[in-house]
Amino acid sequence: MEESSITFKATANGLILIMKEEEDFETVFEQISKKLSAAGKFFKGASLDVKYRGKVLSEEEERLILELMEKKTGAKVKSLQLDTTEPEQVETEHTNSMSSTYKVKNFFFKGINEGITKFYRGTVRSGQLISFDGNVVIIGDVNPGGEIEATGNVIVMGSLRGIVHAGADGNKEAIVAALNLQPTQLRIADIITRSPDEEETRSELIPELAYVKDDIVYIERFLPQYK
Amino acid sequence: MSEVIVITSGKGGVGKTTTTANIGTGLALMGKKVVLVDTDIGLRNLDVVLGLENRIVYDLVDVVEGFCRVKQALIKDKRYDGLFLLPAAQTREKTAVNPKQMIRLCNELREEFDYIIIDCPAGIEQGFKNAIAGADKAIVITTPEVSAVRDADRIIGLLESSELRNPKLVINRVRMDMVKRGDMMSIDDIIDILAIDLIGVVPDDEKIIVSTNRGEPAVTDNKSLAGQAYRNITRRVLGEQVPIMDLQSEEGFVFKLKKLFGIKSS
């Protein structure tokens, strides 16, 4: 049997018609007719935007196909036009660029406001390293000697006493928040700060947030102060 | 002429790290340029004892893997100008470093420092082999316990087979009152078994725990008896002849009175 020279692809609000460039219009037209007949009443009552690719059609040819589609499917075809948007990037190339984020300086993890997140439940103890290409949420404490490294934000639902590095691939927009923020060392992007040498032990938990502004790390409460 | 000295014991918890910190600080107090190298990868402590934990960015493993230069990893002590620390990695294992790399590192440090003091991990495995690889001299720490002395004996044997002859002995946590009652091995008993030169006896002192927790080595505390013992050890490391402190005669009322008023015991 002859291989089909047309393909239909569904999009969010319509269809894409992909045709083989070398095929003449009569063959294409015939095959569309067949395909639509096979689809039966599936599109009945729907209204479609149709785009086409692979073959440039004349106005007359466009009109013929549009009429054919309306007749065969019973759907309202709102438009029929050449699809000019670039085809999507191939998936493998995409992941490649993600893994090389550490090498390419100007490309860092952008999911600060919403993005891929790792949740870790339990205490991160001395010598343990939680490293993730994205945001990290620790449901527990991070003890001195424990280390969190994330290309995005770091949130600790407990006491943060270890080393934390947010925006590890260079994103200064990244933040660190904890219910008790007393890290040995806090890094955001390439900015490093450390705790003061005079140890201040506080009994109550003060939820605090660390962020970078003008290359300086600021720490502030993220809940209104209550007394 | 710089010296590489490894501080080792075999058994854990006898005071290797405390001794390293105190001898190192003591040498720096005497105006020497000193670097302390923590080889206890995965269980680092020396940085905590020195109160420098929050300054660590690069570590020993980063250096040997060529991830940074030695100078970038060295942490300058907050109190003494001549004292530096090369911290161990905490999230790695002993196998991240090999003896060859340690020899190369020690030789690089020799160019900068008068004394390179290496804090050895407990045990006789890879970490121990790394620690002793680049050393010229060894100091063995023990406590007056049968198990610690047994391990020290094993270590001395291993050091000798690694061409580290004539290690020196530090006996730590001696309690003279217990020795008198016959409840603790005496210094002579220990030297009898180990048959190496004694370089110091450190009395059991509560202040050691306080100073360790504060990150301030006891050697800087003039009132501390253990601090005095470490000052004496430091001078012996420098080659001076200093008599071993007579702990026995210092027991009793006069000593306690002296201690109360903070008079330095000689």
GROMACS .gro file of C-alpha atoms in nm:
model
  493
    1MET     CA    1   0.000   0.000   0.000
    2GLU     CA    2   0.111   0.350  -0.082
    3GLU     CA    3   0.257   0.540   0.212
    4SER     CA    4   0.051   0.831   0.330
    5SER     CA    5   0.193   1.167   0.229
    6ILE     CA    6  -0.004   1.361   0.488
    7THR     CA    7  -0.023   1.363   0.868
    8PHE     CA    8  -0.252   1.542   1.111
    9LYS     CA    9  -0.124   1.662   1.445
   10ALA     CA   10  -0.343   1.801   1.719
   11THR     CA   11  -0.247   2.129   1.889
   12ALA     CA   12  -0.405   2.323   2.177
   13ASN     CA   13  -0.668   2.489   1.962
   14GLY     CA   14  -0.668   2.311   1.633
   15LEU     CA   15  -0.478   2.093   1.393
   16ILE     CA   16  -0.152   2.095   1.207
   17LEU     CA   17  -0.153   1.943   0.863
   18ILE     CA   18   0.185   1.812   0.760
   19MET     CA   19   0.230   1.735   0.389
   20LYS     CA   20   0.514   1.589   0.192
   21GLU     CA   21   0.668   1.865  -0.008
   22GLU     CA   22   0.732   1.658  -0.322
   23GLU     CA   23   0.374   1.532  -0.350
   24ASP     CA   24   0.144   1.702  -0.604
   25PHE     CA   25  -0.175   1.875  -0.486
   26GLU     CA   26  -0.419   1.617  -0.631
   27THR     CA   27  -0.268   1.331  -0.433
   28VAL     CA   28  -0.258   1.537  -0.114
   29PHE     CA   29  -0.617   1.648  -0.160
   30GLU     CA   30  -0.734   1.291  -0.214
   31GLN     CA   31  -0.553   1.165   0.094
   32ILE     CA   32  -0.691   1.442   0.313
   33SER     CA   33  -1.034   1.349   0.196
   34LYS     CA   34  -0.974   0.984   0.287
   35LYS     CA   35  -0.828   1.062   0.628
   36LEU     CA   36  -1.112   1.292   0.719
   37SER     CA   37  -1.368   1.036   0.613
   38ALA     CA   38  -1.198   0.785   0.840
   39ALA     CA   39  -1.214   1.028   1.130
   40GLY     CA   40  -1.592   1.037   1.083
   41LYS     CA   41  -1.787   1.273   1.301
   42PHE     CA   42  -1.510   1.319   1.557
   43PHE     CA   43  -1.468   1.690   1.487
   44LYS     CA   44  -1.838   1.766   1.443
   45GLY     CA   45  -1.938   2.096   1.601
   46ALA     CA   46  -1.580   2.186   1.688
   47SER     CA   47  -1.418   2.502   1.561
   48LEU     CA   48  -1.063   2.461   1.446
   49ASP     CA   49  -0.760   2.666   1.358
   50VAL     CA   50  -0.569   2.471   1.099
   51LYS     CA   51  -0.208   2.530   1.012
   52TYR     CA   52  -0.011   2.347   0.748
   53ARG     CA   53   0.353   2.264   0.697
   54GLY     CA   54   0.581   2.104   0.442
   55LYS     CA   55   0.414   2.235   0.128
   56VAL     CA   56   0.335   2.589   0.026
   57LEU     CA   57  -0.021   2.614  -0.107
   58SER     CA   58  -0.175   2.871  -0.338
   59GLU     CA   59  -0.482   3.064  -0.225
   60GLU     CA   60  -0.700   2.851  -0.450
   61GLU     CA   61  -0.558   2.530  -0.301
   62GLU     CA   62  -0.608   2.663   0.052
   63ARG     CA   63  -0.973   2.737  -0.027
   64LEU     CA   64  -1.029   2.389  -0.168
   65ILE     CA   65  -0.883   2.218   0.140
   66LEU     CA   66  -1.078   2.442   0.375
   67GLU     CA   67  -1.404   2.362   0.200
   68LEU     CA   68  -1.320   1.993   0.197
   69MET     CA   69  -1.247   1.990   0.570
   70GLU     CA   70  -1.569   2.170   0.659
   71LYS     CA   71  -1.772   1.936   0.441
   72LYS     CA   72  -1.612   1.613   0.562
   73THR     CA   73  -1.583   1.683   0.936
   74GLY     CA   74  -1.877   1.908   1.006
   75ALA     CA   75  -1.644   2.129   1.207
   76LYS     CA   76  -1.610   2.503   1.166
   77VAL     CA   77  -1.265   2.576   1.024
   78LYS     CA   78  -1.183   2.928   1.136
   79SER     CA   79  -0.859   2.964   0.949
   80LEU     CA   80  -0.614   2.778   0.732
   81GLN     CA   81  -0.264   2.916   0.708
   82LEU     CA   82   0.100   2.828   0.670
   83ASP     CA   83   0.264   2.740   1.002
   84THR     CA   84   0.564   2.969   1.043
   85THR     CA   85   0.661   2.888   1.404
   86GLU     CA   86   0.990   2.709   1.450
   87PRO     CA   87   0.962   2.339   1.524
   88GLU     CA   88   1.037   2.251   1.887
   89GLN     CA   89   1.395   2.176   1.991
   90VAL     CA   90   1.486   1.812   1.994
   91GLU     CA   91   1.468   1.676   2.349
   92THR     CA   92   1.828   1.551   2.371
   93GLU     CA   93   1.977   1.888   2.287
   94HIS     CA   94   1.765   2.040   2.561
   95THR     CA   95   1.893   1.811   2.837
   96ASN     CA   96   2.248   1.859   2.718
   97SER     CA   97   2.236   2.230   2.778
   98MET     CA   98   2.088   2.167   3.124
   99SER     CA   99   2.378   1.951   3.239
  100SER     CA  100   2.636   2.199   3.125
  101THR     CA  101   2.492   2.478   3.341
  102TYR     CA  102   2.807   2.483   3.553
  103LYS     CA  103   3.024   2.551   3.251
  104VAL     CA  104   2.818   2.816   3.075
  105LYS     CA  105   2.828   3.119   3.303
  106ASN     CA  106   2.533   3.307   3.164
  107PHE     CA  107   2.296   3.017   3.180
  108PHE     CA  108   2.183   2.924   3.528
  109PHE     CA  109   1.885   2.758   3.688
  110LYS     CA  110   1.590   2.986   3.624
  111GLY     CA  111   1.321   2.810   3.827
  112ILE     CA  112   1.347   3.048   4.120
  113ASN     CA  113   0.982   3.149   4.120
  114GLU     CA  114   0.855   2.811   4.013
  115GLY     CA  115   1.069   2.522   3.919
  116ILE     CA  116   1.190   2.172   3.982
  117THR     CA  117   1.223   2.102   4.355
  118LYS     CA  118   1.370   1.829   4.572
  119PHE     CA  119   1.210   1.753   4.905
  120TYR     CA  120   1.421   1.589   5.175
  121ARG     CA  121   1.261   1.460   5.491
  122GLY     CA  122   1.481   1.415   5.795
  123THR     CA  123   1.790   1.562   5.957
  124VAL     CA  124   2.084   1.642   5.732
  125ARG     CA  125   2.375   1.538   5.952
  126SER     CA  126   2.743   1.622   5.954
  127GLY     CA  127   2.913   1.492   5.641
  128GLN     CA  128   2.590   1.460   5.444
  129LEU     CA  129   2.556   1.659   5.126
  130ILE     CA  130   2.224   1.731   4.959
  131SER     CA  131   2.302   1.858   4.612
  132PHE     CA  132   2.037   1.930   4.352
  133ASP     CA  133   1.995   2.109   4.021
  134GLY     CA  134   1.685   2.300   4.129
  135ASN     CA  135   1.524   2.412   4.455
  136VAL     CA  136   1.569   2.218   4.779
  137VAL     CA  137   1.326   2.192   5.068
  138ILE     CA  138   1.448   2.023   5.386
  139ILE     CA  139   1.173   1.909   5.621
  140GLY     CA  140   1.395   1.880   5.926
  141ASP     CA  141   1.719   2.030   6.057
  142VAL     CA  142   2.057   2.078   5.894
  143ASN     CA  143   2.328   2.013   6.154
  144PRO     CA  144   2.676   2.169   6.163
  145GLY     CA  145   2.893   1.991   5.907
  146GLY     CA  146   2.592   1.910   5.691
  147GLU     CA  147   2.579   2.075   5.352
  148ILE     CA  148   2.301   2.182   5.116
  149GLU     CA  149   2.385   2.282   4.761
  150ALA     CA  150   2.115   2.389   4.518
  151THR     CA  151   2.108   2.581   4.191
  152GLY     CA  152   1.779   2.732   4.307
  153ASN     CA  153   1.637   2.831   4.648
  154VAL     CA  154   1.690   2.648   4.976
  155ILE     CA  155   1.412   2.627   5.234
  156VAL     CA  156   1.472   2.455   5.568
  157MET     CA  157   1.166   2.372   5.777
  158GLY     CA  158   1.377   2.352   6.091
  159SER     CA  159   1.712   2.477   6.219
  160LEU     CA  160   1.978   2.549   5.958
  161ARG     CA  161   2.317   2.521   6.130
  162GLY     CA  162   2.530   2.371   5.854
  163ILE     CA  163   2.666   2.506   5.527
  164VAL     CA  164   2.417   2.620   5.264
  165HIS     CA  165   2.477   2.722   4.905
  166ALA     CA  166   2.181   2.856   4.705
  167GLY     CA  167   2.202   2.963   4.341
  168ALA     CA  168   2.510   2.741   4.320
  169ASP     CA  169   2.549   2.792   3.945
  170GLY     CA  170   2.558   3.167   3.982
  171ASN     CA  171   2.200   3.286   4.028
  172LYS     CA  172   2.199   3.579   4.271
  173GLU     CA  173   1.820   3.583   4.274
  174ALA     CA  174   1.823   3.266   4.484
  175ILE     CA  175   1.720   3.284   4.849
  176VAL     CA  176   1.771   3.083   5.166
  177ALA     CA  177   1.496   3.065   5.427
  178ALA     CA  178   1.477   2.869   5.751
  179LEU     CA  179   1.268   2.858   6.065
  180ASN     CA  180   1.595   2.908   6.252
  181LEU     CA  181   1.866   3.052   6.033
  182GLN     CA  182   2.205   3.004   6.200
  183PRO     CA  183   2.427   2.859   5.928
  184THR     CA  184   2.799   2.799   5.975
  185GLN     CA  185   2.840   2.949   5.631
  186LEU     CA  186   2.587   3.085   5.386
  187ARG     CA  187   2.658   3.118   5.017
  188ILE     CA  188   2.440   3.262   4.744
  189ALA     CA  189   2.589   3.237   4.395
  190ASP     CA  190   2.956   3.334   4.444
  191ILE     CA  191   2.898   3.539   4.759
  192ILE     CA  192   3.014   3.379   5.083
  193THR     CA  193   2.921   3.491   5.433
  194ARG     CA  194   2.992   3.324   5.765
  195SER     CA  195   2.838   3.335   6.108
  196PRO     CA  196   2.995   3.571   6.362
  197ASP     CA  197   3.261   3.417   6.586
  198GLU     CA  198   3.083   3.522   6.904
  199GLU     CA  199   2.830   3.252   6.944
  200GLU     CA  200   2.485   3.382   7.017
  201THR     CA  201   2.252   3.113   7.131
  202ARG     CA  202   1.889   3.196   7.108
  203SER     CA  203   1.614   2.989   7.252
  204GLU     CA  204   1.316   3.079   7.036
  205LEU     CA  205   1.293   3.015   6.664
  206ILE     CA  206   1.307   3.323   6.444
  207PRO     CA  207   1.210   3.250   6.084
  208GLU     CA  208   1.451   3.437   5.864
  209LEU     CA  209   1.529   3.484   5.499
  210ALA     CA  210   1.862   3.553   5.331
  211TYR     CA  211   1.891   3.722   4.993
  212VAL     CA  212   2.146   3.913   4.788
  213LYS     CA  213   2.118   4.279   4.698
  214ASP     CA  214   2.409   4.469   4.542
  215ASP     CA  215   2.638   4.173   4.613
  216ILE     CA  216   2.567   4.187   4.986
  217VAL     CA  217   2.378   3.918   5.173
  218TYR     CA  218   2.087   4.057   5.373
  219ILE     CA  219   1.903   3.861   5.640
  220GLU     CA  220   1.556   3.956   5.755
  221ARG     CA  221   1.252   3.811   5.922
  222PHE     CA  222   0.992   3.690   5.681
  223LEU     CA  223   0.710   3.686   5.934
  224PRO     CA  224   0.598   4.009   6.103
  225GLN     CA  225   0.763   4.057   6.439
  226TYR     CA  226   0.526   3.977   6.720
  227LYS     CA  227   0.560   4.044   7.089
  228MET     CA  228   6.463   2.361   5.763
  229SER     CA  229   6.101   2.271   5.799
  230GLU     CA  230   5.968   1.965   5.976
  231VAL     CA  231   5.661   1.752   5.907
  232ILE     CA  232   5.529   1.597   6.227
  233VAL     CA  233   5.239   1.352   6.236
  234ILE     CA  234   5.030   1.321   6.552
  235THR     CA  235   4.884   0.972   6.578
  236SER     CA  236   4.750   0.721   6.830
  237GLY     CA  237   4.564   0.431   6.673
  238LYS     CA  238   4.284   0.449   6.927
  239GLY     CA  239   4.023   0.719   6.893
  240GLY     CA  240   3.941   0.980   7.154
  241VAL     CA  241   4.281   0.992   7.327
  242GLY     CA  242   4.350   1.350   7.224
  243LYS     CA  243   4.520   1.360   6.883
  244THR     CA  244   4.325   1.660   6.761
  245THR     CA  245   4.356   1.846   7.093
  246THR     CA  246   4.730   1.782   7.095
  247THR     CA  247   4.766   1.893   6.732
  248ALA     CA  248   4.580   2.216   6.804
  249ASN     CA  249   4.784   2.286   7.118
  250ILE     CA  250   5.129   2.205   6.981
  251GLY     CA  251   5.048   2.401   6.666
  252THR     CA  252   4.925   2.702   6.860
  253GLY     CA  253   5.220   2.671   7.097
  254LEU     CA  254   5.467   2.680   6.809
  255ALA     CA  255   5.289   2.981   6.659
  256LEU     CA  256   5.312   3.153   6.999
  257MET     CA  257   5.687   3.100   6.982
  258GLY     CA  258   5.693   3.287   6.653
  259LYS     CA  259   5.710   2.992   6.416
  260LYS     CA  260   5.514   2.966   6.094
  261VAL     CA  261   5.292   2.662   6.135
  262VAL     CA  262   5.032   2.481   5.928
  263LEU     CA  263   4.800   2.219   6.075
  264VAL     CA  264   4.675   1.962   5.826
  265ASP     CA  265   4.361   1.770   5.914
  266THR     CA  266   4.368   1.432   5.737
  267ASP     CA  267   4.059   1.295   5.908
  268ILE     CA  268   3.847   1.316   5.592
  269GLY     CA  269   3.478   1.265   5.665
  270LEU     CA  270   3.518   1.319   6.040
  271ARG     CA  271   3.699   1.648   6.059
  272ASN     CA  272   3.733   1.811   6.400
  273LEU     CA  273   4.044   2.025   6.399
  274ASP     CA  274   3.858   2.320   6.246
  275VAL     CA  275   3.601   2.305   6.526
  276VAL     CA  276   3.865   2.281   6.800
  277LEU     CA  277   4.037   2.588   6.654
  278GLY     CA  278   3.706   2.772   6.606
  279LEU     CA  279   3.762   2.811   6.232
  280GLU     CA  280   3.478   2.596   6.099
  281ASN     CA  281   3.285   2.886   5.950
  282ARG     CA  282   3.577   2.995   5.733
  283ILE     CA  283   3.615   2.678   5.530
  284VAL     CA  284   3.559   2.715   5.157
  285TYR     CA  285   3.812   2.474   5.006
  286ASP     CA  286   3.964   2.169   5.170
  287LEU     CA  287   4.239   1.908   5.146
  288VAL     CA  288   4.054   1.705   4.882
  289ASP     CA  289   3.999   2.014   4.666
  290VAL     CA  290   4.374   2.078   4.683
  291VAL     CA  291   4.491   1.728   4.590
  292GLU     CA  292   4.232   1.704   4.314
  293GLY     CA  293   4.365   2.029   4.171
  294PHE     CA  294   4.034   2.206   4.219
  295CYS     CA  295   4.209   2.495   4.395
  296ARG     CA  296   4.557   2.610   4.490
  297VAL     CA  297   4.701   2.529   4.834
  298LYS     CA  298   4.698   2.896   4.931
  299GLN     CA  299   4.326   2.922   4.860
  300ALA     CA  300   4.249   2.637   5.098
  301LEU     CA  301   4.467   2.758   5.385
  302ILE     CA  302   4.276   2.927   5.665
  303LYS     CA  303   4.457   3.185   5.872
  304ASP     CA  304   4.395   3.154   6.243
  305LYS     CA  305   4.189   3.435   6.394
  306ARG     CA  306   4.430   3.492   6.684
  307TYR     CA  307   4.783   3.404   6.575
  308ASP     CA  308   4.953   3.535   6.266
  309GLY     CA  309   5.182   3.241   6.202
  310LEU     CA  310   4.913   2.973   6.235
  311PHE     CA  311   4.726   2.822   5.940
  312LEU     CA  312   4.486   2.532   5.895
  313LEU     CA  313   4.434   2.307   5.595
  314PRO     CA  314   4.096   2.151   5.673
  315ALA     CA  315   3.977   1.804   5.574
  316ALA     CA  316   3.674   1.747   5.353
  317GLN     CA  317   3.364   1.647   5.544
  318THR     CA  318   3.145   1.503   5.270
  319ARG     CA  319   3.411   1.272   5.125
  320GLU     CA  320   3.597   0.956   5.228
  321LYS     CA  321   3.955   0.872   5.322
  322THR     CA  322   4.007   0.709   4.982
  323ALA     CA  323   3.970   1.051   4.814
  324VAL     CA  324   4.340   1.105   4.890
  325ASN     CA  325   4.638   0.873   4.842
  326PRO     CA  326   4.983   0.871   5.010
  327LYS     CA  327   5.159   0.997   4.695
  328GLN     CA  328   4.940   1.307   4.688
  329MET     CA  329   5.012   1.367   5.058
  330ILE     CA  330   5.388   1.353   5.001
  331ARG     CA  331   5.354   1.606   4.720
  332LEU     CA  332   5.136   1.830   4.939
  333CYS     CA  333   5.379   1.815   5.234
  334ASN     CA  334   5.669   1.909   5.008
  335GLU     CA  335   5.473   2.204   4.876
  336LEU     CA  336   5.394   2.319   5.232
  337ARG     CA  337   5.759   2.286   5.336
  338GLU     CA  338   5.844   2.584   5.119
  339GLU     CA  339   5.611   2.812   5.315
  340PHE     CA  340   5.617   2.685   5.673
  341ASP     CA  341   5.857   2.598   5.954
  342TYR     CA  342   5.634   2.327   6.095
  343ILE     CA  343   5.372   2.112   5.927
  344ILE     CA  344   5.168   1.928   6.189
  345ILE     CA  345   4.946   1.649   6.058
  346ASP     CA  346   4.643   1.539   6.257
  347CYS     CA  347   4.600   1.167   6.187
  348PRO     CA  348   4.263   0.990   6.197
  349ALA     CA  349   4.203   0.697   6.432
  350GLY     CA  350   4.267   0.353   6.289
  351ILE     CA  351   4.540   0.200   6.078
  352GLU     CA  352   4.373   0.208   5.737
  353GLN     CA  353   4.403   0.443   5.440
  354GLY     CA  354   4.366   0.758   5.650
  355PHE     CA  355   4.659   0.659   5.870
  356LYS     CA  356   4.872   0.570   5.568
  357ASN     CA  357   4.793   0.908   5.410
  358ALA     CA  358   4.877   1.095   5.728
  359ILE     CA  359   5.219   0.937   5.783
  360ALA     CA  360   5.322   0.935   5.415
  361GLY     CA  361   5.486   1.277   5.407
  362ALA     CA  362   5.602   1.293   5.771
  363ASP     CA  363   5.960   1.319   5.902
  364LYS     CA  364   5.871   1.267   6.267
  365ALA     CA  365   5.587   1.116   6.463
  366ILE     CA  366   5.432   1.187   6.800
  367VAL     CA  367   5.227   0.903   6.946
  368ILE     CA  368   4.950   0.989   7.192
  369THR     CA  369   4.822   0.746   7.450
  370THR     CA  370   4.624   0.756   7.772
  371PRO     CA  371   4.692   0.544   8.082
  372GLU     CA  372   4.448   0.275   7.970
  373VAL     CA  373   4.541  -0.075   7.864
  374SER     CA  374   4.351  -0.048   7.536
  375ALA     CA  375   4.509   0.285   7.439
  376VAL     CA  376   4.858   0.158   7.524
  377ARG     CA  377   4.796  -0.158   7.320
  378ASP     CA  378   4.695   0.049   7.016
  379ALA     CA  379   4.989   0.285   7.065
  380ASP     CA  380   5.221  -0.016   7.061
  381ARG     CA  381   5.070  -0.134   6.733
  382ILE     CA  382   5.109   0.214   6.587
  383ILE     CA  383   5.474   0.239   6.691
  384GLY     CA  384   5.535  -0.090   6.511
  385LEU     CA  385   5.366   0.037   6.196
  386LEU     CA  386   5.557   0.365   6.211
  387GLU     CA  387   5.887   0.183   6.239
  388SER     CA  388   5.808  -0.039   5.943
  389SER     CA  389   5.727   0.281   5.747
  390GLU     CA  390   6.075   0.422   5.820
  391LEU     CA  391   5.945   0.668   6.081
  392ARG     CA  392   6.196   0.579   6.352
  393ASN     CA  393   6.209   0.712   6.707
  394PRO     CA  394   5.855   0.837   6.751
  395LYS     CA  395   5.795   1.046   7.061
  396LEU     CA  396   5.533   0.969   7.324
  397VAL     CA  397   5.273   1.193   7.486
  398ILE     CA  398   5.077   1.047   7.774
  399ASN     CA  399   4.747   1.228   7.798
  400ARG     CA  400   4.479   1.250   8.068
  401VAL     CA  401   4.692   1.134   8.357
  402ARG     CA  402   4.525   1.149   8.697
  403MET     CA  403   4.792   1.141   8.962
  404ASP     CA  404   4.548   1.068   9.245
  405MET     CA  405   4.434   0.753   9.065
  406VAL     CA  406   4.791   0.648   8.989
  407LYS     CA  407   4.874   0.684   9.360
  408ARG     CA  408   4.584   0.463   9.456
  409GLY     CA  409   4.706   0.210   9.203
  410ASP     CA  410   4.391   0.246   8.995
  411MET     CA  411   4.572   0.382   8.690
  412MET     CA  412   4.883   0.282   8.498
  413SER     CA  413   5.179   0.497   8.595
  414ILE     CA  414   5.400   0.681   8.350
  415ASP     CA  415   5.682   0.434   8.418
  416ASP     CA  416   5.453   0.138   8.345
  417ILE     CA  417   5.363   0.284   8.005
  418ILE     CA  418   5.723   0.369   7.909
  419ASP     CA  419   5.819   0.018   8.016
  420ILE     CA  420   5.584  -0.132   7.759
  421LEU     CA  421   5.627   0.115   7.473
  422ALA     CA  422   6.001   0.177   7.512
  423ILE     CA  423   6.012   0.510   7.328
  424ASP     CA  424   6.115   0.861   7.434
  425LEU     CA  425   5.865   1.055   7.641
  426ILE     CA  426   5.804   1.407   7.516
  427GLY     CA  427   5.528   1.506   7.754
  428VAL     CA  428   5.272   1.416   8.016
  429VAL     CA  429   4.940   1.600   8.011
  430PRO     CA  430   4.723   1.587   8.324
  431ASP     CA  431   4.351   1.533   8.302
  432ASP     CA  432   4.206   1.884   8.305
  433GLU     CA  433   3.847   2.002   8.288
  434LYS     CA  434   3.969   2.316   8.116
  435ILE     CA  435   4.055   2.116   7.805
  436ILE     CA  436   3.687   2.045   7.747
  437VAL     CA  437   3.597   2.410   7.802
  438SER     CA  438   3.869   2.534   7.567
  439THR     CA  439   3.783   2.275   7.302
  440ASN     CA  440   3.419   2.380   7.309
  441ARG     CA  441   3.516   2.745   7.283
  442GLY     CA  442   3.759   2.686   7.000
  443GLU     CA  443   4.052   2.827   7.202
  444PRO     CA  444   4.343   2.588   7.258
  445ALA     CA  445   4.439   2.538   7.627
  446VAL     CA  446   4.802   2.619   7.556
  447THR     CA  447   4.710   2.987   7.557
  448ASP     CA  448   4.560   2.962   7.906
  449ASN     CA  449   4.829   3.041   8.165
  450LYS     CA  450   4.619   2.909   8.450
  451SER     CA  451   4.558   2.570   8.296
  452LEU     CA  452   4.782   2.285   8.408
  453ALA     CA  453   4.726   2.104   8.079
  454GLY     CA  454   4.812   2.427   7.901
  455GLN     CA  455   5.145   2.437   8.086
  456ALA     CA  456   5.210   2.075   7.988
  457TYR     CA  457   5.149   2.161   7.623
  458ARG     CA  458   5.377   2.464   7.645
  459ASN     CA  459   5.649   2.233   7.773
  460ILE     CA  460   5.588   1.985   7.490
  461THR     CA  461   5.613   2.269   7.240
  462ARG     CA  462   5.952   2.371   7.377
  463ARG     CA  463   6.071   2.010   7.358
  464VAL     CA  464   5.956   1.993   6.996
  465LEU     CA  465   6.175   2.297   6.935
  466GLY     CA  466   6.467   2.104   7.082
  467GLU     CA  467   6.489   2.260   7.429
  468GLN     CA  468   6.558   2.044   7.732
  469VAL     CA  469   6.265   2.087   7.969
  470PRO     CA  470   6.214   1.857   8.266
  471ILE     CA  471   5.889   1.661   8.276
  472MET     CA  472   5.642   1.833   8.507
  473ASP     CA  473   5.628   1.667   8.846
  474LEU     CA  474   5.258   1.615   8.883
  475GLN     CA  475   5.295   1.417   9.203
  476SER     CA  476   5.423   1.694   9.427
  477GLU     CA  477   5.170   1.938   9.300
  478GLU     CA  478   4.884   1.749   9.456
  479GLY     CA  479   4.769   1.864   9.796
  480PHE     CA  480   4.666   2.180   9.968
  481VAL     CA  481   4.936   2.418   9.846
  482PHE     CA  482   4.878   2.323   9.483
  483LYS     CA  483   4.504   2.368   9.513
  484LEU     CA  484   4.559   2.706   9.673
  485LYS     CA  485   4.797   2.804   9.393
  486LYS     CA  486   4.547   2.692   9.136
  487LEU     CA  487   4.273   2.889   9.308
  488PHE     CA  488   4.473   3.209   9.279
  489GLY     CA  489   4.589   3.126   8.930
  490ILE     CA  490   4.960   3.116   9.009
  491LYS     CA  491   5.155   2.963   8.727
  492SER     CA  492   5.305   2.628   8.820
  493SER     CA  493   5.649   2.581   8.683
   0.00000   0.00000   0.00000
